[in-house]
Amino acid sequence: GQQLNQSPQSMFIQEGEDVSMNCTSSSIFNTWLWYKQDPGEGPVLLIALYKAGELTSNGRLTAQFGITRKDSFLNISASIPSDVGIYFCAGPATGGYQKVTFGTGTKLQVIP
Amino acid sequence: EAQVTQNPRYLITVTGKKLTVTCSQNMNHEYMSWYRQDPGLGLRQIYYSMNVEVTDKGDVPEGYKVSRKEKRNFPLILESPSPNQTSLYFCASSDGTGGFAPLHFGNGTRLTVT
């Protein structure tokens, strides 16, 4: 099945630094959803994007729906230790909107 | 409290011994789905259900069964588990359609098949 590619796969950053990650697809997406998974828990929605070019913020998090509709970006400003976790992008699968496609995930480690 | 509840949290079993992982949501959501999470592969959808008695395959349905007899429950059944089904499983629900609507996830079931 289709998968979304996320990069980087993992990253170590110093507390206080800004973080950027992205998600790319070979096909057009109409919706991008960004989730965060804390260790030992299920993913939780961070930001939802529904329109090409859309830029949406949630506290220190900002996500963008790429103009080409084949990518999306998530930025975290001034990282803190509780930002540790795995970040996933997701959207409706090509050819079947009832199905959901997830990205491979970006694992973030924050060094205090 | 609105939530998706999965049981058990941890399960160790042997090859071929049938098992069921339960999932229940209290948000009156129509859409429910199951995922498995494996390192480097992210989350992959196993099965989903648009409503009671309506289920369909996701990307990795082989070796799994589901049923949706009530709106709140969506159990995942492994008739004859094999070691390659060792994984972390998540159930999720939403009040919209599949990939468009935000999903609410349970806390996961870690399954080990020996």
mmCIF file with all atom_site columns, N, CA and C in Angstrom, chain B residues 13-52:
data_model
loop_
_atom_site.group_PDB
_atom_site.id
_atom_site.type_symbol
_atom_site.label_atom_id
_atom_site.label_alt_id
_atom_site.label_comp_id
_atom_site.label_asym_id
_atom_site.label_entity_id
_atom_site.label_seq_id
_atom_site.pdbx_PDB_ins_code
_atom_site.Cartn_x
_atom_site.Cartn_y
_atom_site.Cartn_z
_atom_site.occupancy
_atom_site.B_iso_or_equiv
_atom_site.pdbx_formal_charge
_atom_site.auth_seq_id
_atom_site.auth_comp_id
_atom_site.auth_asym_id
_atom_site.auth_atom_id
_atom_site.pdbx_PDB_model_num
ATOM 1   N N  . THR B 1 13 ? 1.559   -14.764 23.356 1.00 0.00 ? 13 THR B N  1
ATOM 2   C CA . THR B 1 13 ? 0.863   -15.988 22.995 1.00 0.00 ? 13 THR B CA 1
ATOM 3   C C  . THR B 1 13 ? 1.774   -16.864 22.139 1.00 0.00 ? 13 THR B C  1
ATOM 4   N N  . VAL B 1 14 ? 1.257   -18.027 21.805 1.00 0.00 ? 14 VAL B N  1
ATOM 5   C CA . VAL B 1 14 ? 2.033   -18.945 20.973 1.00 0.00 ? 14 VAL B CA 1
ATOM 6   C C  . VAL B 1 14 ? 1.411   -19.044 19.595 1.00 0.00 ? 14 VAL B C  1
ATOM 7   N N  . THR B 1 15 ? 2.209   -19.434 18.648 1.00 0.00 ? 15 THR B N  1
ATOM 8   C CA . THR B 1 15 ? 1.757   -19.573 17.262 1.00 0.00 ? 15 THR B CA 1
ATOM 9   C C  . THR B 1 15 ? 0.523   -20.463 17.181 1.00 0.00 ? 15 THR B C  1
ATOM 10  N N  . GLY B 1 16 ? -0.494  -19.973 16.478 1.00 0.00 ? 16 GLY B N  1
ATOM 11  C CA . GLY B 1 16 ? -1.687  -20.765 16.228 1.00 0.00 ? 16 GLY B CA 1
ATOM 12  C C  . GLY B 1 16 ? -2.800  -20.655 17.247 1.00 0.00 ? 16 GLY B C  1
ATOM 13  N N  . LYS B 1 17 ? -2.561  -20.010 18.354 1.00 0.00 ? 17 LYS B N  1
ATOM 14  C CA . LYS B 1 17 ? -3.600  -19.909 19.391 1.00 0.00 ? 17 LYS B CA 1
ATOM 15  C C  . LYS B 1 17 ? -4.439  -18.655 19.174 1.00 0.00 ? 17 LYS B C  1
ATOM 16  N N  . LYS B 1 18 ? -5.699  -18.866 18.824 1.00 0.00 ? 18 LYS B N  1
ATOM 17  C CA . LYS B 1 18 ? -6.601  -17.760 18.496 1.00 0.00 ? 18 LYS B CA 1
ATOM 18  C C  . LYS B 1 18 ? -6.675  -16.731 19.614 1.00 0.00 ? 18 LYS B C  1
ATOM 19  N N  . LEU B 1 19 ? -6.700  -15.458 19.221 1.00 0.00 ? 19 LEU B N  1
ATOM 20  C CA . LEU B 1 19 ? -6.832  -14.406 20.222 1.00 0.00 ? 19 LEU B CA 1
ATOM 21  C C  . LEU B 1 19 ? -7.679  -13.263 19.696 1.00 0.00 ? 19 LEU B C  1
ATOM 22  N N  . THR B 1 20 ? -8.229  -12.503 20.633 1.00 0.00 ? 20 THR B N  1
ATOM 23  C CA . THR B 1 20 ? -9.039  -11.321 20.294 1.00 0.00 ? 20 THR B CA 1
ATOM 24  C C  . THR B 1 20 ? -8.545  -10.139 21.109 1.00 0.00 ? 20 THR B C  1
ATOM 25  N N  . VAL B 1 21 ? -8.356  -9.016  20.432 1.00 0.00 ? 21 VAL B N  1
ATOM 26  C CA . VAL B 1 21 ? -8.043  -7.756  21.104 1.00 0.00 ? 21 VAL B CA 1
ATOM 27  C C  . VAL B 1 21 ? -9.298  -6.896  21.017 1.00 0.00 ? 21 VAL B C  1
ATOM 28  N N  . THR B 1 22 ? -9.765  -6.443  22.158 1.00 0.00 ? 22 THR B N  1
ATOM 29  C CA . THR B 1 22 ? -11.009 -5.678  22.156 1.00 0.00 ? 22 THR B CA 1
ATOM 30  C C  . THR B 1 22 ? -10.739 -4.183  22.027 1.00 0.00 ? 22 THR B C  1
ATOM 31  N N  . CYS B 1 23 ? -11.714 -3.472  21.462 1.00 0.00 ? 23 CYS B N  1
ATOM 32  C CA . CYS B 1 23 ? -11.640 -2.020  21.313 1.00 0.00 ? 23 CYS B CA 1
ATOM 33  C C  . CYS B 1 23 ? -13.035 -1.462  21.515 1.00 0.00 ? 23 CYS B C  1
ATOM 34  N N  . SER B 1 24 ? -13.135 -0.447  22.339 1.00 0.00 ? 24 SER B N  1
ATOM 35  C CA . SER B 1 24 ? -14.422 0.178   22.603 1.00 0.00 ? 24 SER B CA 1
ATOM 36  C C  . SER B 1 24 ? -14.250 1.686   22.674 1.00 0.00 ? 24 SER B C  1
ATOM 37  N N  . GLN B 1 25 ? -15.222 2.418   22.081 1.00 0.00 ? 25 GLN B N  1
ATOM 38  C CA . GLN B 1 25 ? -15.178 3.888   22.154 1.00 0.00 ? 25 GLN B CA 1
ATOM 39  C C  . GLN B 1 25 ? -16.510 4.402   22.682 1.00 0.00 ? 25 GLN B C  1
ATOM 40  N N  . ASN B 1 26 ? -16.440 5.518   23.431 1.00 0.00 ? 26 ASN B N  1
ATOM 41  C CA . ASN B 1 26 ? -17.645 6.070   24.054 1.00 0.00 ? 26 ASN B CA 1
ATOM 42  C C  . ASN B 1 26 ? -18.033 7.412   23.459 1.00 0.00 ? 26 ASN B C  1
ATOM 43  N N  . MET B 1 27 ? -17.624 7.668   22.209 1.00 0.00 ? 27 MET B N  1
ATOM 44  C CA . MET B 1 27 ? -17.884 8.959   21.576 1.00 0.00 ? 27 MET B CA 1
ATOM 45  C C  . MET B 1 27 ? -18.950 8.876   20.481 1.00 0.00 ? 27 MET B C  1
ATOM 46  N N  . ASN B 1 28 ? -19.582 7.732   20.353 1.00 0.00 ? 28 ASN B N  1
ATOM 47  C CA . ASN B 1 28 ? -20.620 7.528   19.336 1.00 0.00 ? 28 ASN B CA 1
ATOM 48  C C  . ASN B 1 28 ? -20.080 7.728   17.910 1.00 0.00 ? 28 ASN B C  1
ATOM 49  N N  . HIS B 1 29 ? -18.797 7.419   17.720 1.00 0.00 ? 29 HIS B N  1
ATOM 50  C CA . HIS B 1 29 ? -18.183 7.565   16.397 1.00 0.00 ? 29 HIS B CA 1
ATOM 51  C C  . HIS B 1 29 ? -18.616 6.447   15.469 1.00 0.00 ? 29 HIS B C  1
ATOM 52  N N  . GLU B 1 30 ? -18.813 6.802   14.202 1.00 0.00 ? 30 GLU B N  1
ATOM 53  C CA . GLU B 1 30 ? -19.184 5.779   13.225 1.00 0.00 ? 30 GLU B CA 1
ATOM 54  C C  . GLU B 1 30 ? -17.947 5.067   12.674 1.00 0.00 ? 30 GLU B C  1
ATOM 55  N N  . TYR B 1 31 ? -16.858 5.797   12.492 1.00 0.00 ? 31 TYR B N  1
ATOM 56  C CA . TYR B 1 31 ? -15.653 5.242   11.878 1.00 0.00 ? 31 TYR B CA 1
ATOM 57  C C  . TYR B 1 31 ? -14.723 4.681   12.948 1.00 0.00 ? 31 TYR B C  1
ATOM 58  N N  . MET B 1 32 ? -14.313 3.417   12.761 1.00 0.00 ? 32 MET B N  1
ATOM 59  C CA . MET B 1 32 ? -13.327 2.798   13.646 1.00 0.00 ? 32 MET B CA 1
ATOM 60  C C  . MET B 1 32 ? -12.320 2.042   12.787 1.00 0.00 ? 32 MET B C  1
ATOM 61  N N  . SER B 1 33 ? -11.102 1.910   13.298 1.00 0.00 ? 33 SER B N  1
ATOM 62  C CA . SER B 1 33 ? -10.064 1.261   12.495 1.00 0.00 ? 33 SER B CA 1
ATOM 63  C C  . SER B 1 33 ? -8.972  0.673   13.373 1.00 0.00 ? 33 SER B C  1
ATOM 64  N N  . TRP B 1 34 ? -8.222  -0.265  12.806 1.00 0.00 ? 34 TRP B N  1
ATOM 65  C CA . TRP B 1 34 ? -7.096  -0.902  13.477 1.00 0.00 ? 34 TRP B CA 1
ATOM 66  C C  . TRP B 1 34 ? -5.816  -0.665  12.698 1.00 0.00 ? 34 TRP B C  1
ATOM 67  N N  . TYR B 1 35 ? -4.702  -0.487  13.465 1.00 0.00 ? 35 TYR B N  1
ATOM 68  C CA . TYR B 1 35 ? -3.394  -0.252  12.873 1.00 0.00 ? 35 TYR B CA 1
ATOM 69  C C  . TYR B 1 35 ? -2.359  -1.107  13.582 1.00 0.00 ? 35 TYR B C  1
ATOM 70  N N  . ARG B 1 36 ? -1.301  -1.408  12.851 1.00 0.00 ? 36 ARG B N  1
ATOM 71  C CA . ARG B 1 36 ? -0.142  -1.996  13.507 1.00 0.00 ? 36 ARG B CA 1
ATOM 72  C C  . ARG B 1 36 ? 1.047   -1.065  13.308 1.00 0.00 ? 36 ARG B C  1
ATOM 73  N N  . GLN B 1 37 ? 1.887   -0.988  14.327 1.00 0.00 ? 37 GLN B N  1
ATOM 74  C CA . GLN B 1 37 ? 3.049   -0.110  14.269 1.00 0.00 ? 37 GLN B CA 1
ATOM 75  C C  . GLN B 1 37 ? 4.309   -0.940  14.386 1.00 0.00 ? 37 GLN B C  1
ATOM 76  N N  . ASP B 1 38 ? 5.159   -0.835  13.392 1.00 0.00 ? 38 ASP B N  1
ATOM 77  C CA . ASP B 1 38 ? 6.424   -1.551  13.371 1.00 0.00 ? 38 ASP B CA 1
ATOM 78  C C  . ASP B 1 38 ? 7.556   -0.553  13.117 1.00 0.00 ? 38 ASP B C  1
ATOM 79  N N  . PRO B 1 39 ? 8.712   -0.772  13.731 1.00 0.00 ? 39 PRO B N  1
ATOM 80  C CA . PRO B 1 39 ? 9.836   0.172   13.579 1.00 0.00 ? 39 PRO B CA 1
ATOM 81  C C  . PRO B 1 39 ? 10.177  0.429   12.114 1.00 0.00 ? 39 PRO B C  1
ATOM 82  N N  . GLY B 1 40 ? 10.291  1.692   11.778 1.00 0.00 ? 40 GLY B N  1
ATOM 83  C CA . GLY B 1 40 ? 10.667  2.077   10.423 1.00 0.00 ? 40 GLY B CA 1
ATOM 84  C C  . GLY B 1 40 ? 9.531   2.054   9.409  1.00 0.00 ? 40 GLY B C  1
ATOM 85  N N  . LEU B 1 41 ? 8.389   1.510   9.804  1.00 0.00 ? 41 LEU B N  1
ATOM 86  C CA . LEU B 1 41 ? 7.256   1.404   8.872  1.00 0.00 ? 41 LEU B CA 1
ATOM 87  C C  . LEU B 1 41 ? 6.098   2.307   9.265  1.00 0.00 ? 41 LEU B C  1
ATOM 88  N N  . GLY B 1 42 ? 6.176   2.946   10.387 1.00 0.00 ? 42 GLY B N  1
ATOM 89  C CA . GLY B 1 42 ? 5.087   3.807   10.830 1.00 0.00 ? 42 GLY B CA 1
ATOM 90  C C  . GLY B 1 42 ? 3.862   3.001   11.202 1.00 0.00 ? 42 GLY B C  1
ATOM 91  N N  . LEU B 1 43 ? 2.703   3.590   10.981 1.00 0.00 ? 43 LEU B N  1
ATOM 92  C CA . LEU B 1 43 ? 1.431   2.926   11.262 1.00 0.00 ? 43 LEU B CA 1
ATOM 93  C C  . LEU B 1 43 ? 0.822   2.458   9.955  1.00 0.00 ? 43 LEU B C  1
ATOM 94  N N  . ARG B 1 44 ? 0.380   1.229   9.939  1.00 0.00 ? 44 ARG B N  1
ATOM 95  C CA . ARG B 1 44 ? -0.269  0.701   8.741  1.00 0.00 ? 44 ARG B CA 1
ATOM 96  C C  . ARG B 1 44 ? -1.667  0.207   9.102  1.00 0.00 ? 44 ARG B C  1
ATOM 97  N N  . GLN B 1 45 ? -2.616  0.584   8.267  1.00 0.00 ? 45 GLN B N  1
ATOM 98  C CA . GLN B 1 45 ? -4.008  0.277   8.562  1.00 0.00 ? 45 GLN B CA 1
ATOM 99  C C  . GLN B 1 45 ? -4.319  -1.180  8.223  1.00 0.00 ? 45 GLN B C  1
ATOM 100 N N  . ILE B 1 46 ? -4.972  -1.868  9.161  1.00 0.00 ? 46 ILE B N  1
ATOM 101 C CA . ILE B 1 46 ? -5.300  -3.288  8.983  1.00 0.00 ? 46 ILE B CA 1
ATOM 102 C C  . ILE B 1 46 ? -6.720  -3.427  8.421  1.00 0.00 ? 46 ILE B C  1
ATOM 103 N N  . TYR B 1 47 ? -7.678  -2.897  9.137  1.00 0.00 ? 47 TYR B N  1
ATOM 104 C CA . TYR B 1 47 ? -9.079  -2.910  8.746  1.00 0.00 ? 47 TYR B CA 1
ATOM 105 C C  . TYR B 1 47 ? -9.713  -1.617  9.225  1.00 0.00 ? 47 TYR B C  1
ATOM 106 N N  . TYR B 1 48 ? -10.819 -1.253  8.576  1.00 0.00 ? 48 TYR B N  1
ATOM 107 C CA . TYR B 1 48 ? -11.595 -0.136  9.054  1.00 0.00 ? 48 TYR B CA 1
ATOM 108 C C  . TYR B 1 48 ? -13.085 -0.451  8.927  1.00 0.00 ? 48 TYR B C  1
ATOM 109 N N  . SER B 1 49 ? -13.888 0.332   9.637  1.00 0.00 ? 49 SER B N  1
ATOM 110 C CA . SER B 1 49 ? -15.338 0.144   9.604  1.00 0.00 ? 49 SER B CA 1
ATOM 111 C C  . SER B 1 49 ? -16.005 1.504   9.532  1.00 0.00 ? 49 SER B C  1
ATOM 112 N N  . MET B 1 50 ? -16.871 1.653   8.527  1.00 0.00 ? 50 MET B N  1
ATOM 113 C CA . MET B 1 50 ? -17.575 2.918   8.365  1.00 0.00 ? 50 MET B CA 1
ATOM 114 C C  . MET B 1 50 ? -18.807 2.999   9.263  1.00 0.00 ? 50 MET B C  1
ATOM 115 N N  . ASN B 1 51 ? -19.328 1.839   9.661  1.00 0.00 ? 51 ASN B N  1
ATOM 116 C CA . ASN B 1 51 ? -20.511 1.813   10.532 1.00 0.00 ? 51 ASN B CA 1
ATOM 117 C C  . ASN B 1 51 ? -20.796 0.365   10.913 1.00 0.00 ? 51 ASN B C  1
ATOM 118 N N  . VAL B 1 52 ? -21.835 0.148   11.673 1.00 0.00 ? 52 VAL B N  1
ATOM 119 C CA . VAL B 1 52 ? -22.196 -1.200  12.101 1.00 0.00 ? 52 VAL B CA 1
ATOM 120 C C  . VAL B 1 52 ? -22.396 -2.097  10.884 1.00 0.00 ? 52 VAL B C  1
#
